[in-house]
Amino acid sequence: MFITFEGPDGSGKSTQIRRLKEYLEQQGCQVLVTNEPGDTAIGAQIRDLLLNPIYKGITPETEALLYAADRAQHVRQVVKPALAEGKVVICDRYIDSTIAYQYFGRQLSGEFMGTITKYAIDGLMPEATVILELSPEAAEKRYTQRAQAKQADYDVPDRLEQERAEFKERVNQGFKYMAENYSHRIITIDASGTIDQVWDAILAGLKERGVLC
Ligand code: TYD
């Protein structure tokens, strides 16, 4: 079983992923939690190229190809082998991030994005995707709290976090579009509530779709 989590920066994905992992383990499942970009040795280098604010002037095409390269490595080296061992794999960000950030956000062509994504995912689509929905203002507030708690990768906001409001708005529209058009796979949850409220909604949504036991 392959489950992915999506949502804007600061929407609380990591906390909810931890909860789901604990829940599934209590049900007797073996669970692997992973993330994109950066969960392989090669991916860690790619992640730095993508997010380190010292790299200025990366073209949208280069950015999209780097995310695709990270995914090509991650799917083949980590995700598929774990699924073959019968594990549940929970991935923090996957294909819907690419659609929201590179296709909607960067406005790259569908032909280009479709082609590189096809080779990157190698046929692997999630059975279920949880999108945590949060307004840009609320996400910004949470990001600031996280930065103050020194959990951020860099001393300053990363390259994508530094993007302008219009870009973030397009990203949000991308997630909305995906949720509306792929509702059999995607569960959208309002992430503005408490951790417990959000978790209860995720659990109910996954059970409703028959994804969990
Ligand atoms: P990360 O710190 O992992 O974000 P978060 O903690 O919010 O999940 O940074 C990943 C960034 O990369 C995030 O801004 C979203 C972006 N991203 C893309 O633009 N395209 C992609 O395909 C993926 C996987 C992530």
mmCIF file of C-alpha atoms and ligand atoms in Angstrom:
data_model
loop_
_atom_site.group_PDB
_atom_site.id
_atom_site.type_symbol
_atom_site.label_atom_id
_atom_site.label_comp_id
_atom_site.label_asym_id
_atom_site.label_seq_id
_atom_site.Cartn_x
_atom_site.Cartn_y
_atom_site.Cartn_z
ATOM 1 C CA MET A 1 0.000 0.000 0.000
ATOM 2 C CA PHE A 2 1.380 3.379 -1.061
ATOM 3 C CA ILE A 3 -0.030 6.491 0.658
ATOM 4 C CA THR A 4 1.176 10.019 -0.003
ATOM 5 C CA PHE A 5 0.739 13.269 1.916
ATOM 6 C CA GLU A 6 0.632 16.674 0.282
ATOM 7 C CA GLY A 7 -0.001 20.279 1.205
ATOM 8 C CA PRO A 8 1.698 23.644 1.438
ATOM 9 C CA ASP A 9 4.822 24.226 3.506
ATOM 10 C CA GLY A 10 3.804 24.370 7.175
ATOM 11 C CA SER A 11 0.572 22.354 6.867
ATOM 12 C CA GLY A 12 1.634 19.827 9.522
ATOM 13 C CA LYS A 13 2.308 16.829 7.302
ATOM 14 C CA SER A 14 5.133 15.329 9.385
ATOM 15 C CA THR A 15 3.070 15.211 12.586
ATOM 16 C CA GLN A 16 0.136 13.518 10.883
ATOM 17 C CA ILE A 17 2.403 11.082 9.035
ATOM 18 C CA ARG A 18 3.903 10.042 12.399
ATOM 19 C CA ARG A 19 0.399 9.437 13.745
ATOM 20 C CA LEU A 20 -0.589 7.340 10.751
ATOM 21 C CA LYS A 21 2.597 5.290 11.061
ATOM 22 C CA GLU A 22 1.878 4.561 14.741
ATOM 23 C CA TYR A 23 -1.727 3.702 13.945
ATOM 24 C CA LEU A 24 -0.778 1.299 11.157
ATOM 25 C CA GLU A 25 1.901 -0.358 13.276
ATOM 26 C CA GLN A 26 -0.670 -0.948 15.998
ATOM 27 C CA GLN A 27 -2.752 -2.689 13.321
ATOM 28 C CA GLY A 28 0.220 -4.984 12.660
ATOM 29 C CA CYS A 29 1.520 -3.366 9.440
ATOM 30 C CA GLN A 30 5.186 -2.774 8.681
ATOM 31 C CA VAL A 31 5.520 0.870 7.710
ATOM 32 C CA LEU A 32 8.183 2.848 5.902
ATOM 33 C CA VAL A 33 7.999 6.637 6.073
ATOM 34 C CA THR A 34 9.894 8.443 3.387
ATOM 35 C CA ASN A 35 9.921 11.835 1.694
ATOM 36 C CA GLU A 36 10.673 13.725 -1.488
ATOM 37 C CA PRO A 37 12.943 15.320 -2.353
ATOM 38 C CA GLY A 38 16.034 13.910 -0.666
ATOM 39 C CA ASP A 39 15.512 10.464 0.817
ATOM 40 C CA THR A 40 18.416 8.730 -0.958
ATOM 41 C CA ALA A 41 22.118 9.661 -0.887
ATOM 42 C CA ILE A 42 21.827 11.018 -4.435
ATOM 43 C CA GLY A 43 18.508 12.626 -3.552
ATOM 44 C CA ALA A 44 20.063 14.497 -0.616
ATOM 45 C CA GLN A 45 22.459 16.202 -3.037
ATOM 46 C CA ILE A 46 19.600 16.946 -5.441
ATOM 47 C CA ARG A 47 17.525 18.348 -2.546
ATOM 48 C CA ASP A 48 20.288 20.802 -1.688
ATOM 49 C CA LEU A 49 20.566 21.901 -5.328
ATOM 50 C CA LEU A 50 16.805 22.449 -5.384
ATOM 51 C CA LEU A 51 16.262 24.237 -2.095
ATOM 52 C CA ASN A 52 19.485 25.920 -1.019
ATOM 53 C CA PRO A 53 18.916 29.675 -1.462
ATOM 54 C CA ILE A 54 22.549 30.141 -2.596
ATOM 55 C CA TYR A 55 21.581 28.706 -6.000
ATOM 56 C CA LYS A 56 20.015 31.568 -7.871
ATOM 57 C CA GLY A 57 18.605 31.533 -11.385
ATOM 58 C CA ILE A 58 17.643 27.846 -11.641
ATOM 59 C CA THR A 59 15.363 27.633 -14.657
ATOM 60 C CA PRO A 60 11.881 26.087 -14.221
ATOM 61 C CA GLU A 61 12.889 23.245 -16.577
ATOM 62 C CA THR A 62 16.028 22.483 -14.535
ATOM 63 C CA GLU A 63 13.984 22.513 -11.337
ATOM 64 C CA ALA A 64 11.398 20.103 -12.772
ATOM 65 C CA LEU A 65 14.097 17.756 -14.098
ATOM 66 C CA LEU A 66 15.847 17.715 -10.711
ATOM 67 C CA TYR A 67 12.606 16.771 -8.906
ATOM 68 C CA ALA A 68 12.080 14.080 -11.546
ATOM 69 C CA ALA A 69 15.641 12.792 -11.061
ATOM 70 C CA ASP A 70 15.150 12.629 -7.293
ATOM 71 C CA ARG A 71 11.894 10.702 -7.824
ATOM 72 C CA ALA A 72 13.389 8.311 -10.399
ATOM 73 C CA GLN A 73 16.032 7.316 -7.842
ATOM 74 C CA HIS A 74 13.663 7.236 -4.854
ATOM 75 C CA VAL A 75 10.952 5.127 -6.542
ATOM 76 C CA ARG A 76 13.421 2.505 -7.732
ATOM 77 C CA GLN A 77 15.805 2.437 -4.765
ATOM 78 C CA VAL A 78 13.411 2.916 -1.833
ATOM 79 C CA VAL A 79 9.672 2.842 -2.508
ATOM 80 C CA LYS A 80 9.251 -0.107 -4.879
ATOM 81 C CA PRO A 81 11.553 -2.445 -2.897
ATOM 82 C CA ALA A 82 9.661 -1.642 0.343
ATOM 83 C CA LEU A 83 6.296 -2.262 -1.342
ATOM 84 C CA ALA A 84 7.639 -5.549 -2.728
ATOM 85 C CA GLU A 85 8.456 -6.578 0.870
ATOM 86 C CA GLY A 86 4.813 -5.992 1.783
ATOM 87 C CA LYS A 87 5.370 -2.752 3.671
ATOM 88 C CA VAL A 88 3.008 0.190 3.757
ATOM 89 C CA VAL A 89 4.935 3.155 2.370
ATOM 90 C CA ILE A 90 3.936 6.662 3.443
ATOM 91 C CA CYS A 91 5.635 9.361 1.380
ATOM 92 C CA ASP A 92 5.788 13.022 2.361
ATOM 93 C CA ARG A 93 5.124 14.658 -1.045
ATOM 94 C CA TYR A 94 4.986 12.909 -4.420
ATOM 95 C CA ILE A 95 3.418 13.456 -7.838
ATOM 96 C CA ASP A 96 0.772 15.992 -6.739
ATOM 97 C CA SER A 97 3.520 18.341 -5.498
ATOM 98 C CA THR A 98 5.058 18.241 -8.964
ATOM 99 C CA ILE A 99 1.716 19.050 -10.539
ATOM 100 C CA ALA A 100 1.015 21.860 -8.050
ATOM 101 C CA TYR A 101 4.490 23.455 -7.934
ATOM 102 C CA GLN A 102 6.026 22.794 -11.361
ATOM 103 C CA TYR A 103 2.931 22.540 -13.601
ATOM 104 C CA PHE A 104 0.614 25.078 -11.926
ATOM 105 C CA GLY A 105 3.259 27.113 -10.060
ATOM 106 C CA ARG A 106 5.973 27.342 -12.739
ATOM 107 C CA GLN A 107 3.465 26.970 -15.599
ATOM 108 C CA LEU A 108 5.562 24.409 -17.471
ATOM 109 C CA SER A 109 3.930 22.634 -20.398
ATOM 110 C CA GLY A 110 1.767 19.578 -19.871
ATOM 111 C CA GLU A 111 3.688 17.715 -22.552
ATOM 112 C CA PHE A 112 7.052 18.275 -20.830
ATOM 113 C CA MET A 113 5.722 17.539 -17.335
ATOM 114 C CA GLY A 114 3.804 14.461 -18.514
ATOM 115 C CA THR A 115 6.859 12.999 -20.204
ATOM 116 C CA ILE A 116 9.363 13.478 -17.380
ATOM 117 C CA THR A 117 6.843 12.411 -14.724
ATOM 118 C CA LYS A 118 6.027 9.214 -16.613
ATOM 119 C CA TYR A 119 9.666 8.131 -16.564
ATOM 120 C CA ALA A 120 10.203 9.267 -12.971
ATOM 121 C CA ILE A 121 7.303 7.348 -11.398
ATOM 122 C CA ASP A 122 7.783 4.185 -13.468
ATOM 123 C CA GLY A 123 4.065 3.377 -13.221
ATOM 124 C CA LEU A 124 3.831 3.880 -9.461
ATOM 125 C CA MET A 125 0.775 5.854 -8.361
ATOM 126 C CA PRO A 126 -0.415 6.150 -4.755
ATOM 127 C CA GLU A 127 -3.523 4.235 -3.662
ATOM 128 C CA ALA A 128 -4.481 7.208 -1.490
ATOM 129 C CA THR A 129 -3.292 10.785 -1.106
ATOM 130 C CA VAL A 130 -4.046 13.092 1.811
ATOM 131 C CA ILE A 131 -3.905 16.794 0.975
ATOM 132 C CA LEU A 132 -3.683 19.038 4.023
ATOM 133 C CA GLU A 133 -5.286 22.320 3.064
ATOM 134 C CA LEU A 134 -4.140 25.529 4.742
ATOM 135 C CA SER A 135 -4.441 29.191 3.781
ATOM 136 C CA PRO A 136 -1.153 30.872 2.761
ATOM 137 C CA GLU A 137 -1.431 33.165 5.851
ATOM 138 C CA ALA A 138 -1.804 30.252 8.280
ATOM 139 C CA ALA A 139 1.010 28.350 6.530
ATOM 140 C CA GLU A 140 3.270 31.406 6.809
ATOM 141 C CA LYS A 141 2.538 31.696 10.547
ATOM 142 C CA ARG A 142 3.387 28.043 11.147
ATOM 143 C CA TYR A 143 6.520 28.338 9.032
ATOM 144 C CA THR A 144 7.737 31.253 11.192
ATOM 145 C CA GLN A 145 7.125 29.240 14.368
ATOM 146 C CA ARG A 146 9.069 26.307 12.914
ATOM 147 C CA ALA A 147 11.958 28.556 11.864
ATOM 148 C CA GLN A 148 12.080 30.000 15.371
ATOM 149 C CA ALA A 149 12.218 26.484 16.785
ATOM 150 C CA LYS A 150 15.269 25.986 14.482
ATOM 151 C CA GLN A 151 13.815 23.037 12.584
ATOM 152 C CA ALA A 152 14.385 24.590 9.166
ATOM 153 C CA ASP A 153 17.105 23.325 6.769
ATOM 154 C CA TYR A 154 18.707 26.718 6.177
ATOM 155 C CA ASP A 155 19.075 29.917 8.230
ATOM 156 C CA VAL A 156 16.815 31.720 5.788
ATOM 157 C CA PRO A 157 13.630 30.446 4.061
ATOM 158 C CA ASP A 158 14.483 27.851 1.383
ATOM 159 C CA ARG A 159 14.357 28.715 -2.315
ATOM 160 C CA LEU A 160 10.725 27.709 -2.779
ATOM 161 C CA GLU A 161 9.578 29.233 0.504
ATOM 162 C CA GLN A 162 10.991 32.554 -0.766
ATOM 163 C CA GLU A 163 8.643 32.491 -3.771
ATOM 164 C CA ARG A 164 6.115 35.271 -4.220
ATOM 165 C CA ALA A 165 2.478 35.140 -3.118
ATOM 166 C CA GLU A 166 1.216 34.658 -6.726
ATOM 167 C CA PHE A 167 3.305 31.513 -7.072
ATOM 168 C CA LYS A 168 1.975 30.118 -3.771
ATOM 169 C CA GLU A 169 -1.566 30.941 -4.852
ATOM 170 C CA ARG A 170 -1.079 29.012 -8.111
ATOM 171 C CA VAL A 171 0.324 26.075 -6.109
ATOM 172 C CA ASN A 172 -2.777 26.068 -3.898
ATOM 173 C CA GLN A 173 -4.991 26.148 -6.984
ATOM 174 C CA GLY A 174 -3.043 23.171 -8.314
ATOM 175 C CA PHE A 175 -3.774 21.139 -5.204
ATOM 176 C CA LYS A 176 -7.459 22.162 -5.400
ATOM 177 C CA TYR A 177 -7.640 21.130 -9.049
ATOM 178 C CA MET A 178 -6.136 17.734 -8.266
ATOM 179 C CA ALA A 179 -8.486 17.178 -5.308
ATOM 180 C CA GLU A 180 -11.543 18.017 -7.419
ATOM 181 C CA ASN A 181 -10.542 15.901 -10.384
ATOM 182 C CA TYR A 182 -9.069 12.861 -8.651
ATOM 183 C CA SER A 183 -11.437 12.511 -5.700
ATOM 184 C CA HIS A 184 -11.325 8.691 -5.809
ATOM 185 C CA ARG A 185 -7.652 8.890 -4.749
ATOM 186 C CA ILE A 186 -7.363 12.234 -2.983
ATOM 187 C CA ILE A 187 -8.760 13.138 0.435
ATOM 188 C CA THR A 188 -8.634 16.843 1.248
ATOM 189 C CA ILE A 189 -8.483 17.772 4.912
ATOM 190 C CA ASP A 190 -8.767 21.210 6.504
ATOM 191 C CA ALA A 191 -5.440 21.512 8.330
ATOM 192 C CA SER A 192 -6.348 24.601 10.352
ATOM 193 C CA GLY A 193 -7.754 22.592 13.277
ATOM 194 C CA THR A 194 -5.908 21.032 16.212
ATOM 195 C CA ILE A 195 -3.602 18.051 15.668
ATOM 196 C CA ASP A 196 -6.310 15.731 17.028
ATOM 197 C CA GLN A 197 -9.056 17.195 14.841
ATOM 198 C CA VAL A 198 -6.914 16.875 11.728
ATOM 199 C CA TRP A 199 -5.924 13.313 12.624
ATOM 200 C CA ASP A 200 -9.552 12.261 13.218
ATOM 201 C CA ALA A 201 -10.499 13.646 9.802
ATOM 202 C CA ILE A 202 -7.610 11.822 8.099
ATOM 203 C CA LEU A 203 -8.517 8.530 9.736
ATOM 204 C CA ALA A 204 -12.204 8.893 8.827
ATOM 205 C CA GLY A 205 -11.311 9.810 5.229
ATOM 206 C CA LEU A 206 -8.976 6.848 4.761
ATOM 207 C CA LYS A 207 -11.457 4.415 6.338
ATOM 208 C CA GLU A 208 -14.288 5.756 4.182
ATOM 209 C CA ARG A 209 -12.282 4.911 1.082
ATOM 210 C CA GLY A 210 -11.509 1.446 2.422
ATOM 211 C CA VAL A 211 -7.798 2.203 2.545
ATOM 212 C CA LEU A 212 -7.353 1.209 6.201
ATOM 213 C CA CYS A 213 -8.495 -1.808 8.100
HETATM 214 P P1 TYD B 1 10.396 20.375 2.273
HETATM 215 O O1 TYD B 1 11.223 21.110 3.255
HETATM 216 O O2 TYD B 1 10.512 18.883 2.201
HETATM 217 O O3 TYD B 1 8.897 20.837 2.386
HETATM 218 P P2 TYD B 1 7.795 20.443 3.414
HETATM 219 O O4 TYD B 1 8.457 20.259 4.745
HETATM 220 O O5 TYD B 1 6.859 21.593 3.352
HETATM 221 O O6 TYD B 1 7.223 19.189 2.834
HETATM 222 O O7 TYD B 1 10.698 20.992 0.839
HETATM 223 C C1 TYD B 1 10.225 20.446 -0.288
HETATM 224 C C2 TYD B 1 9.889 21.573 -1.228
HETATM 225 O O8 TYD B 1 9.921 21.067 -2.554
HETATM 226 C C3 TYD B 1 8.498 22.120 -1.001
HETATM 227 O O9 TYD B 1 8.530 23.539 -1.091
HETATM 228 C C4 TYD B 1 7.698 21.585 -2.170
HETATM 229 C C5 TYD B 1 8.721 21.387 -3.237
HETATM 230 N N1 TYD B 1 8.441 20.308 -4.195
HETATM 231 C C6 TYD B 1 8.220 20.636 -5.530
HETATM 232 O O10 TYD B 1 8.229 21.816 -5.905
HETATM 233 N N2 TYD B 1 7.999 19.636 -6.443
HETATM 234 C C7 TYD B 1 8.008 18.315 -6.085
HETATM 235 O O11 TYD B 1 7.811 17.431 -6.953
HETATM 236 C C8 TYD B 1 8.229 17.984 -4.699
HETATM 237 C C9 TYD B 1 8.267 16.563 -4.274
HETATM 238 C C10 TYD B 1 8.446 19.023 -3.797
#
